[in-house]
PDB file of C-alpha atoms in Angstrom:
ATOM      1  CA  MET A 165      57.589  25.359 165.230  1.00  0.00           C
ATOM      2  CA  ILE A 166      53.843  24.953 165.898  1.00  0.00           C
ATOM      3  CA  GLN A 167      52.727  26.994 168.871  1.00  0.00           C
ATOM      4  CA  PRO A 168      50.504  25.144 171.392  1.00  0.00           C
ATOM      5  CA  ASP A 169      48.149  28.131 171.588  1.00  0.00           C
ATOM      6  CA  CYS A 170      47.346  27.590 167.907  1.00  0.00           C
ATOM      7  CA  VAL A 171      46.373  23.948 168.528  1.00  0.00           C
ATOM      8  CA  PHE A 172      44.852  23.904 172.024  1.00  0.00           C
ATOM      9  CA  HIS A 173      42.099  26.417 172.775  1.00  0.00           C
ATOM     10  CA  ALA A 174      41.653  28.289 176.063  1.00  0.00           C
ATOM     11  CA  GLY A 175      39.509  25.584 177.667  1.00  0.00           C
ATOM     12  CA  GLU A 176      41.984  22.813 176.885  1.00  0.00           C
ATOM     13  CA  ARG A 177      44.894  24.906 178.123  1.00  0.00           C
ATOM     14  CA  ALA A 178      42.996  25.748 181.321  1.00  0.00           C
ATOM     15  CA  VAL A 179      42.496  22.043 182.097  1.00  0.00           C
ATOM     16  CA  GLN A 180      46.103  21.243 181.191  1.00  0.00           C
ATOM     17  CA  ASP A 181      47.290  24.008 183.527  1.00  0.00           C
ATOM     18  CA  ARG A 182      45.033  22.794 186.331  1.00  0.00           C
ATOM     19  CA  VAL A 183      46.459  19.267 186.239  1.00  0.00           C
ATOM     20  CA  GLY A 184      50.049  20.447 185.796  1.00  0.00           C
ATOM     21  CA  VAL A 185      50.850  19.568 182.182  1.00  0.00           C
ATOM     22  CA  PRO A 186      54.375  20.948 181.495  1.00  0.00           C
ATOM     23  CA  GLU A 187      54.758  23.509 178.719  1.00  0.00           C
ATOM     24  CA  LYS A 188      57.452  21.363 177.075  1.00  0.00           C
ATOM     25  CA  TRP A 189      55.030  18.436 176.835  1.00  0.00           C
ATOM     26  CA  ARG A 190      52.283  20.695 175.466  1.00  0.00           C
ATOM     27  CA  ALA A 191      54.610  21.923 172.724  1.00  0.00           C
ATOM     28  CA  ARG A 192      55.528  18.334 171.812  1.00  0.00           C
ATOM     29  CA  ALA A 193      51.851  17.295 171.755  1.00  0.00           C
ATOM     30  CA  ALA A 194      50.967  20.222 169.507  1.00  0.00           C
ATOM     31  CA  ARG A 195      53.428  18.940 166.902  1.00  0.00           C
ATOM     32  CA  ALA A 196      51.594  15.579 166.825  1.00  0.00           C
ATOM     33  CA  ILE A 197      48.334  17.228 165.726  1.00  0.00           C
ATOM     34  CA  ARG A 198      48.606  17.740 161.977  1.00  0.00           C
ATOM     35  CA  ALA A 199      46.675  19.998 159.613  1.00  0.00           C
ATOM     36  CA  THR A 200      46.577  17.243 156.981  1.00  0.00           C
ATOM     37  CA  MET A 201      45.910  13.512 157.107  1.00  0.00           C
ATOM     38  CA  PRO A 202      48.997  11.295 156.662  1.00  0.00           C
ATOM     39  CA  GLY A 203      48.918   8.319 154.329  1.00  0.00           C
ATOM     40  CA  GLN A 204      48.634   5.744 157.123  1.00  0.00           C
ATOM     41  CA  HIS A 205      45.551   7.492 158.497  1.00  0.00           C
ATOM     42  CA  GLN A 206      44.010   7.665 155.030  1.00  0.00           C
ATOM     43  CA  GLN A 207      44.411   3.915 154.573  1.00  0.00           C
ATOM     44  CA  PHE A 208      43.066   3.306 158.062  1.00  0.00           C
ATOM     45  CA  PHE A 209      39.860   5.311 157.562  1.00  0.00           C
ATOM     46  CA  GLU A 210      39.265   3.647 154.196  1.00  0.00           C
ATOM     47  CA  SER A 211      39.424   0.205 155.843  1.00  0.00           C
ATOM     48  CA  LEU A 212      36.714   0.780 158.446  1.00  0.00           C
ATOM     49  CA  PRO A 213      33.083  -0.445 158.365  1.00  0.00           C
ATOM     50  CA  VAL A 214      31.814   2.375 160.616  1.00  0.00           C
ATOM     51  CA  LEU A 215      32.783   5.878 161.703  1.00  0.00           C
ATOM     52  CA  PHE A 216      31.798   7.676 164.893  1.00  0.00           C
ATOM     53  CA  LEU A 217      30.860  11.327 164.486  1.00  0.00           C
ATOM     54  CA  GLY A 218      30.504  14.427 166.607  1.00  0.00           C
ATOM     55  CA  LEU A 219      28.019  16.936 165.169  1.00  0.00           C
ATOM     56  CA  ARG A 220      25.778  19.729 166.416  1.00  0.00           C
ATOM     57  CA  ASP A 221      22.073  20.102 165.741  1.00  0.00           C
ATOM     58  CA  MET A 222      20.379  23.241 164.479  1.00  0.00           C
ATOM     59  CA  GLN A 223      19.985  24.371 168.098  1.00  0.00           C
ATOM     60  CA  GLY A 224      23.752  24.112 168.614  1.00  0.00           C
ATOM     61  CA  ARG A 225      23.598  21.037 170.862  1.00  0.00           C
ATOM     62  CA  PRO A 226      26.295  18.335 170.432  1.00  0.00           C
ATOM     63  CA  TRP A 227      25.408  14.774 169.427  1.00  0.00           C
ATOM     64  CA  ALA A 228      27.623  11.710 169.120  1.00  0.00           C
ATOM     65  CA  THR A 229      26.420   9.292 166.474  1.00  0.00           C
ATOM     66  CA  ALA A 230      27.645   6.644 164.040  1.00  0.00           C
ATOM     67  CA  SER A 231      27.821   6.239 160.286  1.00  0.00           C
ATOM     68  CA  LEU A 232      27.974   2.870 158.533  1.00  0.00           C
ATOM     69  CA  LEU A 233      30.260   2.542 155.518  1.00  0.00           C
ATOM     70  CA  PRO A 234      28.920  -0.161 153.175  1.00  0.00           C
ATOM     71  CA  VAL A 235      31.334   0.930 150.405  1.00  0.00           C
ATOM     72  CA  GLY A 236      34.062   2.424 152.596  1.00  0.00           C
ATOM     73  CA  ALA A 237      35.335   5.987 152.842  1.00  0.00           C
ATOM     74  CA  GLN A 238      37.487   7.827 150.319  1.00  0.00           C
ATOM     75  CA  THR A 239      40.275  10.026 151.633  1.00  0.00           C
ATOM     76  CA  THR A 240      43.005  12.423 150.577  1.00  0.00           C
ATOM     77  CA  SER A 241      45.410  14.336 152.765  1.00  0.00           C
ATOM     78  CA  THR A 242      42.853  17.144 153.041  1.00  0.00           C
ATOM     79  CA  ARG A 243      39.442  15.471 152.828  1.00  0.00           C
ATOM     80  CA  LEU A 244      37.350  12.496 153.907  1.00  0.00           C
ATOM     81  CA  THR A 245      34.303  11.594 151.818  1.00  0.00           C
ATOM     82  CA  ALA A 246      31.836   8.823 152.625  1.00  0.00           C
ATOM     83  CA  SER A 247      28.668   7.533 151.008  1.00  0.00           C
ATOM     84  CA  THR A 248      26.715   7.367 154.224  1.00  0.00           C
ATOM     85  CA  ARG A 249      24.190   9.074 156.448  1.00  0.00           C
ATOM     86  CA  ALA A 250      24.703   9.586 160.156  1.00  0.00           C
ATOM     87  CA  VAL A 251      22.370   7.612 162.429  1.00  0.00           C
ATOM     88  CA  LEU A 252      19.266   9.764 163.168  1.00  0.00           C
ATOM     89  CA  ALA A 253      20.629  12.702 161.162  1.00  0.00           C
ATOM     90  CA  ARG A 254      17.139  13.881 160.167  1.00  0.00           C
ATOM     91  CA  PRO A 255      15.187  13.251 163.399  1.00  0.00           C
ATOM     92  CA  LEU A 256      17.883  15.005 165.433  1.00  0.00           C
ATOM     93  CA  GLY A 257      18.129  17.870 162.962  1.00  0.00           C
ATOM     94  CA  LEU A 258      21.909  17.573 162.695  1.00  0.00           C
ATOM     95  CA  ASP A 259      23.659  20.506 161.070  1.00  0.00           C
ATOM     96  CA  LEU A 260      25.170  19.076 157.880  1.00  0.00           C
ATOM     97  CA  ARG A 261      25.411  22.342 155.993  1.00  0.00           C
ATOM     98  CA  PRO A 262      28.709  23.287 154.330  1.00  0.00           C
ATOM     99  CA  GLY A 263      30.789  25.171 156.872  1.00  0.00           C
ATOM    100  CA  ALA A 264      29.477  23.247 159.901  1.00  0.00           C
ATOM    101  CA  LYS A 265      32.116  21.741 162.176  1.00  0.00           C
ATOM    102  CA  ALA A 266      32.398  17.937 162.361  1.00  0.00           C
ATOM    103  CA  ALA A 267      34.506  15.438 164.283  1.00  0.00           C
ATOM    104  CA  VAL A 268      35.347  11.923 163.109  1.00  0.00           C
ATOM    105  CA  LEU A 269      36.703   9.006 165.138  1.00  0.00           C
ATOM    106  CA  GLY A 270      37.917   5.897 163.374  1.00  0.00           C
ATOM    107  CA  LEU A 271      38.271   2.840 165.603  1.00  0.00           C
ATOM    108  CA  ASP A 272      39.354  -0.670 164.656  1.00  0.00           C
ATOM    109  CA  PHE A 273      38.036  -2.737 167.553  1.00  0.00           C
ATOM    110  CA  GLU A 274      40.032  -5.797 166.531  1.00  0.00           C
ATOM    111  CA  THR A 275      43.430  -4.065 166.741  1.00  0.00           C
ATOM    112  CA  ARG A 276      42.285  -1.312 169.164  1.00  0.00           C
ATOM    113  CA  ARG A 277      43.798   1.294 166.850  1.00  0.00           C
ATOM    114  CA  ARG A 278      42.049   4.671 166.724  1.00  0.00           C
ATOM    115  CA  ASN A 279      42.615   7.883 164.801  1.00  0.00           C
ATOM    116  CA  ARG A 280      40.785  11.180 164.933  1.00  0.00           C
ATOM    117  CA  MET A 281      40.017  13.818 162.371  1.00  0.00           C
ATOM    118  CA  ASN A 282      38.322  17.120 163.107  1.00  0.00           C
ATOM    119  CA  GLY A 283      37.256  19.447 160.357  1.00  0.00           C
ATOM    120  CA  VAL A 284      34.537  21.309 158.519  1.00  0.00           C
ATOM    121  CA  ILE A 285      31.793  19.958 156.251  1.00  0.00           C
ATOM    122  CA  SER A 286      32.606  20.974 152.707  1.00  0.00           C
ATOM    123  CA  ALA A 287      29.747  19.403 150.778  1.00  0.00           C
ATOM    124  CA  VAL A 288      26.662  17.310 151.416  1.00  0.00           C
ATOM    125  CA  ALA A 289      24.627  15.437 148.838  1.00  0.00           C
ATOM    126  CA  GLU A 290      22.008  12.761 149.391  1.00  0.00           C
ATOM    127  CA  ASP A 291      23.733  10.171 151.590  1.00  0.00           C
ATOM    128  CA  VAL A 292      27.199  11.608 150.887  1.00  0.00           C
ATOM    129  CA  LEU A 293      29.255  13.430 153.500  1.00  0.00           C
ATOM    130  CA  SER A 294      32.502  15.278 152.740  1.00  0.00           C
ATOM    131  CA  ILE A 295      34.683  16.804 155.488  1.00  0.00           C
ATOM    132  CA  GLU A 296      37.777  18.932 155.013  1.00  0.00           C
ATOM    133  CA  VAL A 297      40.620  18.134 157.426  1.00  0.00           C
ATOM    134  CA  GLU A 298      41.614  20.706 160.041  1.00  0.00           C
ATOM    135  CA  GLN A 299      43.184  18.394 162.641  1.00  0.00           C
ATOM    136  CA  SER A 300      44.439  14.810 162.272  1.00  0.00           C
ATOM    137  CA  TYR A 301      46.039  12.738 165.023  1.00  0.00           C
ATOM    138  CA  GLY A 302      46.197   9.324 166.607  1.00  0.00           C
ATOM    139  CA  ASN A 303      45.203   8.040 170.037  1.00  0.00           C
ATOM    140  CA  CYS A 304      46.510   5.201 172.165  1.00  0.00           C
ATOM    141  CA  PRO A 305      44.571   1.911 172.527  1.00  0.00           C
ATOM    142  CA  GLN A 306      43.758   2.322 176.233  1.00  0.00           C
ATOM    143  CA  TYR A 307      40.316   1.274 177.530  1.00  0.00           C
ATOM    144  CA  ILE A 308      39.188  -0.245 174.204  1.00  0.00           C
ATOM    145  CA  ARG A 309      37.578  -3.671 174.415  1.00  0.00           C
ATOM    146  CA  LYS A 310      38.223  -5.904 171.420  1.00  0.00           C
ATOM    147  CA  ARG A 311      35.173  -6.696 169.305  1.00  0.00           C
ATOM    148  CA  ASP A 312      34.419  -8.238 165.941  1.00  0.00           C
ATOM    149  CA  ILE A 313      32.383  -5.633 164.018  1.00  0.00           C
ATOM    150  CA  ARG A 314      31.472  -6.420 160.432  1.00  0.00           C
ATOM    151  CA  LEU A 315      28.785  -5.126 158.131  1.00  0.00           C
ATOM    152  CA  PRO A 316      26.271  -7.822 157.112  1.00  0.00           C
ATOM    153  CA  THR A 317      26.379  -9.084 153.539  1.00  0.00           C
ATOM    154  CA  ALA A 318      22.661  -8.328 153.133  1.00  0.00           C
ATOM    155  CA  ALA A 319      21.274  -4.802 153.177  1.00  0.00           C
ATOM    156  CA  PHE A 320      21.348  -3.375 156.693  1.00  0.00           C
ATOM    157  CA  PRO A 321      17.959  -2.017 157.870  1.00  0.00           C
ATOM    158  CA  PRO A 322      17.775   1.758 158.438  1.00  0.00           C
ATOM    159  CA  ALA A 323      18.066   3.062 161.969  1.00  0.00           C
ATOM    160  CA  GLU A 324      14.779   3.599 163.804  1.00  0.00           C
ATOM    161  CA  GLY A 325      14.683   6.139 166.599  1.00  0.00           C
ATOM    162  CA  THR A 326      12.197   6.902 169.361  1.00  0.00           C
ATOM    163  CA  ARG A 327      12.449   9.703 171.910  1.00  0.00           C
ATOM    164  CA  VAL A 328      12.406   8.251 175.451  1.00  0.00           C
ATOM    165  CA  ALA A 329      12.913   9.363 179.035  1.00  0.00           C
ATOM    166  CA  ILE A 330      16.255   8.672 180.680  1.00  0.00           C
ATOM    167  CA  SER A 331      14.304   6.566 183.212  1.00  0.00           C
ATOM    168  CA  ASP A 332      12.778   4.376 180.486  1.00  0.00           C
ATOM    169  CA  PRO A 333      13.602   0.679 181.069  1.00  0.00           C
ATOM    170  CA  VAL A 334      15.253   0.308 177.666  1.00  0.00           C
ATOM    171  CA  ALA A 335      17.499   3.304 178.340  1.00  0.00           C
ATOM    172  CA  ARG A 336      18.409   2.005 181.775  1.00  0.00           C
ATOM    173  CA  ARG A 337      19.175  -1.468 180.379  1.00  0.00           C
ATOM    174  CA  ILE A 338      21.529  -0.218 177.666  1.00  0.00           C
ATOM    175  CA  ILE A 339      23.275   2.327 179.895  1.00  0.00           C
ATOM    176  CA  SER A 340      23.770  -0.072 182.810  1.00  0.00           C
ATOM    177  CA  SER A 341      25.400  -2.745 180.633  1.00  0.00           C
ATOM    178  CA  ALA A 342      27.581  -0.411 178.545  1.00  0.00           C
ATOM    179  CA  ASP A 343      31.357  -0.822 178.684  1.00  0.00           C
ATOM    180  CA  THR A 344      31.905   1.559 175.782  1.00  0.00           C
ATOM    181  CA  PHE A 345      30.424   4.892 174.741  1.00  0.00           C
ATOM    182  CA  PHE A 346      31.320   7.916 172.649  1.00  0.00           C
ATOM    183  CA  ILE A 347      31.184  11.550 173.735  1.00  0.00           C
ATOM    184  CA  ALA A 348      30.806  14.577 171.454  1.00  0.00           C
ATOM    185  CA  THR A 349      31.759  18.048 172.647  1.00  0.00           C
ATOM    186  CA  TYR A 350      32.510  21.372 171.017  1.00  0.00           C
ATOM    187  CA  ALA A 351      34.155  24.736 171.469  1.00  0.00           C
ATOM    188  CA  LYS A 352      33.843  27.894 169.417  1.00  0.00           C
ATOM    189  CA  ASP A 353      36.250  26.836 166.694  1.00  0.00           C
ATOM    190  CA  GLY A 354      35.619  23.128 166.386  1.00  0.00           C
ATOM    191  CA  ALA A 355      34.037  19.818 167.328  1.00  0.00           C
ATOM    192  CA  ASP A 356      35.371  16.644 168.920  1.00  0.00           C
ATOM    193  CA  VAL A 357      34.253  13.054 169.434  1.00  0.00           C
ATOM    194  CA  SER A 358      36.044  10.653 171.750  1.00  0.00           C
ATOM    195  CA  HIS A 359      35.840   7.041 172.909  1.00  0.00           C
ATOM    196  CA  ARG A 360      35.327   6.155 176.565  1.00  0.00           C
ATOM    197  CA  GLY A 361      35.539   2.643 177.968  1.00  0.00           C
ATOM    198  CA  GLY A 362      35.790   0.553 181.091  1.00  0.00           C
ATOM    199  CA  MET A 363      33.966  -2.276 182.788  1.00  0.00           C
ATOM    200  CA  PRO A 364      30.167  -2.628 182.400  1.00  0.00           C
ATOM    201  CA  GLY A 365      28.590   0.060 184.545  1.00  0.00           C
ATOM    202  CA  VAL A 366      31.312   2.600 183.754  1.00  0.00           C
ATOM    203  CA  LEU A 367      28.482   5.018 182.975  1.00  0.00           C
ATOM    204  CA  ARG A 368      26.733   5.436 186.315  1.00  0.00           C
ATOM    205  CA  GLN A 369      23.019   6.309 186.536  1.00  0.00           C
ATOM    206  CA  ASN A 370      22.166   8.632 189.421  1.00  0.00           C
ATOM    207  CA  VAL A 371      18.841   8.923 191.250  1.00  0.00           C
ATOM    208  CA  ASP A 372      18.260  12.457 189.902  1.00  0.00           C
ATOM    209  CA  GLY A 373      18.434  11.234 186.284  1.00  0.00           C
ATOM    210  CA  SER A 374      21.974  12.460 185.674  1.00  0.00           C
ATOM    211  CA  LEU A 375      24.823  10.251 184.466  1.00  0.00           C
ATOM    212  CA  SER A 376      28.407  10.171 185.729  1.00  0.00           C
ATOM    213  CA  PHE A 377      31.562   8.555 184.455  1.00  0.00           C
ATOM    214  CA  PRO A 378      35.223   8.480 185.534  1.00  0.00           C
ATOM    215  CA  ASP A 379      37.911  10.350 183.655  1.00  0.00           C
ATOM    216  CA  TYR A 380      41.044   8.226 183.601  1.00  0.00           C
ATOM    217  CA  ALA A 381      44.628   9.105 182.750  1.00  0.00           C
ATOM    218  CA  GLY A 382      45.030   9.608 178.998  1.00  0.00           C
ATOM    219  CA  ASN A 383      46.991  11.545 176.407  1.00  0.00           C
ATOM    220  CA  ARG A 384      46.739  14.806 178.392  1.00  0.00           C
ATOM    221  CA  TYR A 385      45.302  16.703 175.424  1.00  0.00           C
ATOM    222  CA  TYR A 386      42.046  17.146 177.388  1.00  0.00           C
ATOM    223  CA  ASN A 387      39.993  17.806 174.262  1.00  0.00           C
ATOM    224  CA  THR A 388      36.766  16.590 175.871  1.00  0.00           C
ATOM    225  CA  LEU A 389      37.276  18.262 179.234  1.00  0.00           C
ATOM    226  CA  GLY A 390      38.507  21.466 177.636  1.00  0.00           C
ATOM    227  CA  ASN A 391      35.414  21.663 175.454  1.00  0.00           C
ATOM    228  CA  ILE A 392      33.162  21.042 178.464  1.00  0.00           C
ATOM    229  CA  GLU A 393      34.962  23.842 180.312  1.00  0.00           C
ATOM    230  CA  VAL A 394      34.025  26.198 177.469  1.00  0.00           C
ATOM    231  CA  SER A 395      30.561  25.036 176.388  1.00  0.00           C
ATOM    232  CA  GLY A 396      29.153  23.092 179.363  1.00  0.00           C
ATOM    233  CA  ARG A 397      27.523  20.567 177.025  1.00  0.00           C
ATOM    234  CA  ALA A 398      28.073  17.043 175.695  1.00  0.00           C
ATOM    235  CA  GLY A 399      26.346  14.351 173.669  1.00  0.00           C
ATOM    236  CA  LEU A 400      26.663  10.580 174.165  1.00  0.00           C
ATOM    237  CA  PHE A 401      26.309   7.613 171.816  1.00  0.00           C
ATOM    238  CA  ILE A 402      25.904   4.513 173.992  1.00  0.00           C
ATOM    239  CA  PRO A 403      25.821   1.295 171.947  1.00  0.00           C
ATOM    240  CA  ASP A 404      24.580  -2.141 172.868  1.00  0.00           C
ATOM    241  CA  PHE A 405      26.848  -4.137 170.585  1.00  0.00           C
ATOM    242  CA  ALA A 406      25.034  -7.411 171.229  1.00  0.00           C
ATOM    243  CA  SER A 407      21.647  -6.136 169.991  1.00  0.00           C
ATOM    244  CA  GLY A 408      22.713  -3.335 167.653  1.00  0.00           C
ATOM    245  CA  GLU A 409      20.682  -0.814 169.653  1.00  0.00           C
ATOM    246  CA  ALA A 410      21.961   2.462 171.062  1.00  0.00           C
ATOM    247  CA  ILE A 411      20.990   5.352 173.285  1.00  0.00           C
ATOM    248  CA  LEU A 412      21.748   8.822 171.945  1.00  0.00           C
ATOM    249  CA  LEU A 413      21.467  11.793 174.270  1.00  0.00           C
ATOM    250  CA  THR A 414      22.529  15.392 174.666  1.00  0.00           C
ATOM    251  CA  GLY A 415      22.580  17.606 177.726  1.00  0.00           C
ATOM    252  CA  ARG A 416      24.473  19.777 180.155  1.00  0.00           C
ATOM    253  CA  ALA A 417      27.915  18.605 181.242  1.00  0.00           C
ATOM    254  CA  GLY A 418      30.295  19.488 184.044  1.00  0.00           C
ATOM    255  CA  ILE A 419      33.545  18.311 185.614  1.00  0.00           C
ATOM    256  CA  ASP A 420      33.757  17.425 189.307  1.00  0.00           C
ATOM    257  CA  TRP A 421      37.354  17.864 190.469  1.00  0.00           C
ATOM    258  CA  SER A 422      36.697  16.593 193.996  1.00  0.00           C
ATOM    259  CA  PRO A 423      39.076  13.758 195.035  1.00  0.00           C
ATOM    260  CA  LEU A 424      36.189  12.301 197.059  1.00  0.00           C
ATOM    261  CA  ARG A 425      34.050  11.956 193.943  1.00  0.00           C
ATOM    262  CA  ALA A 426      36.945  10.507 191.971  1.00  0.00           C
ATOM    263  CA  ALA A 427      37.499   7.927 194.727  1.00  0.00           C
ATOM    264  CA  GLU A 428      34.051   6.478 193.946  1.00  0.00           C
ATOM    265  CA  PHE A 429      35.548   5.055 190.726  1.00  0.00           C
ATOM    266  CA  GLU A 430      38.687   2.919 190.744  1.00  0.00           C
ATOM    267  CA  TRP A 431      41.643   4.691 189.028  1.00  0.00           C
ATOM    268  CA  ALA A 432      39.587   7.812 188.249  1.00  0.00           C
ATOM    269  CA  GLU A 433      41.293  11.194 188.325  1.00  0.00           C
ATOM    270  CA  ARG A 434      38.039  13.198 188.220  1.00  0.00           C
ATOM    271  CA  VAL A 435      34.349  12.685 187.333  1.00  0.00           C
ATOM    272  CA  VAL A 436      32.247  14.022 184.470  1.00  0.00           C
ATOM    273  CA  ASP A 437      28.526  14.562 185.077  1.00  0.00           C
ATOM    274  CA  ILE A 438      25.894  14.702 182.310  1.00  0.00           C
ATOM    275  CA  ARG A 439      22.334  15.986 182.774  1.00  0.00           C
ATOM    276  CA  PRO A 440      20.382  14.636 179.789  1.00  0.00           C
ATOM    277  CA  GLU A 441      17.924  16.983 178.084  1.00  0.00           C
ATOM    278  CA  ASP A 442      16.994  14.923 175.017  1.00  0.00           C
ATOM    279  CA  VAL A 443      17.244  11.110 174.853  1.00  0.00           C
ATOM    280  CA  TRP A 444      16.613   8.711 171.944  1.00  0.00           C
ATOM    281  CA  HIS A 445      16.502   4.933 171.718  1.00  0.00           C
ATOM    282  CA  VAL A 446      17.712   3.605 168.362  1.00  0.00           C
ATOM    283  CA  ARG A 447      17.257   0.208 166.775  1.00  0.00           C
ATOM    284  CA  HIS A 448      19.690  -0.882 164.027  1.00  0.00           C
ATOM    285  CA  ALA A 449      22.250   1.707 165.093  1.00  0.00           C
ATOM    286  CA  LEU A 450      25.122  -0.736 164.493  1.00  0.00           C
ATOM    287  CA  PRO A 451      25.500  -4.310 163.245  1.00  0.00           C
ATOM    288  CA  ARG A 452      25.439  -6.840 166.048  1.00  0.00           C
ATOM    289  CA  SER A 453      28.872  -7.864 167.216  1.00  0.00           C
ATOM    290  CA  ALA A 454      30.514 -10.158 169.714  1.00  0.00           C
ATOM    291  CA  VAL A 455      33.174  -9.449 172.300  1.00  0.00           C
ATOM    292  CA  ALA A 456      36.455 -10.880 171.042  1.00  0.00           C
ATOM    293  CA  GLU A 457      38.250 -10.591 174.367  1.00  0.00           C
ATOM    294  CA  ASP A 458      37.256 -10.527 178.041  1.00  0.00           C
TER     295      ASP A 458
END
């Protein structure tokens, strides 16, 4: 039997204990997190036009980003390989050396299916990324808005990034209209990237330049919150699907457990606050896409 302490680190267990997750449930959840990728997950990742990644830069800061897959990914039970380069990999100085931790989120917006794979970079060549599997598991379809995302038939222009202030009008426009974003976090032994969604404005901009978002009921793994408990940092990838632009940022992160703060957001159980330290505006981050469902 897989022991939960071998799957969930101290930060995740601390959050689970704080919210009252039963030990029996934790043991059952630990069995759902595999050390290899099952065949269904392999087929799923190979079918996707884009992956979302959680990586750290050479300063150790987490970044959430995306990677387009013009020829698809190749997978085995122990490895995912893709002919791709993460958006802004060079300008951000992302750590792509063998041995670096990496997180991968596959999301089919049409079916709202999502699977996650956390692991370690095994090899990097020019525009080729290979990650060895350490954890593989699925997530439920909650809070995912259906979209039609397809790669264009013509060559997609390379991403263009510019460092901006969080108060810049373009940053404020993209953040204020976002109903979807991705959050990268890390702990000592690994990385994670997760989807967050809601109604437009789910990512609130505060007068002091910080950002806040609600944490809703989920799978009770608390990967993101557990990592924040340990590291106090997070990175966000905030796409504008209509224009193909995105805001990428990294900064300090904290959890506000106050019921009064949570009450500011409908259905929230707690609030996560981000204090951006480095912010980039990106053109051609993703292909333009339309909402398939209100």
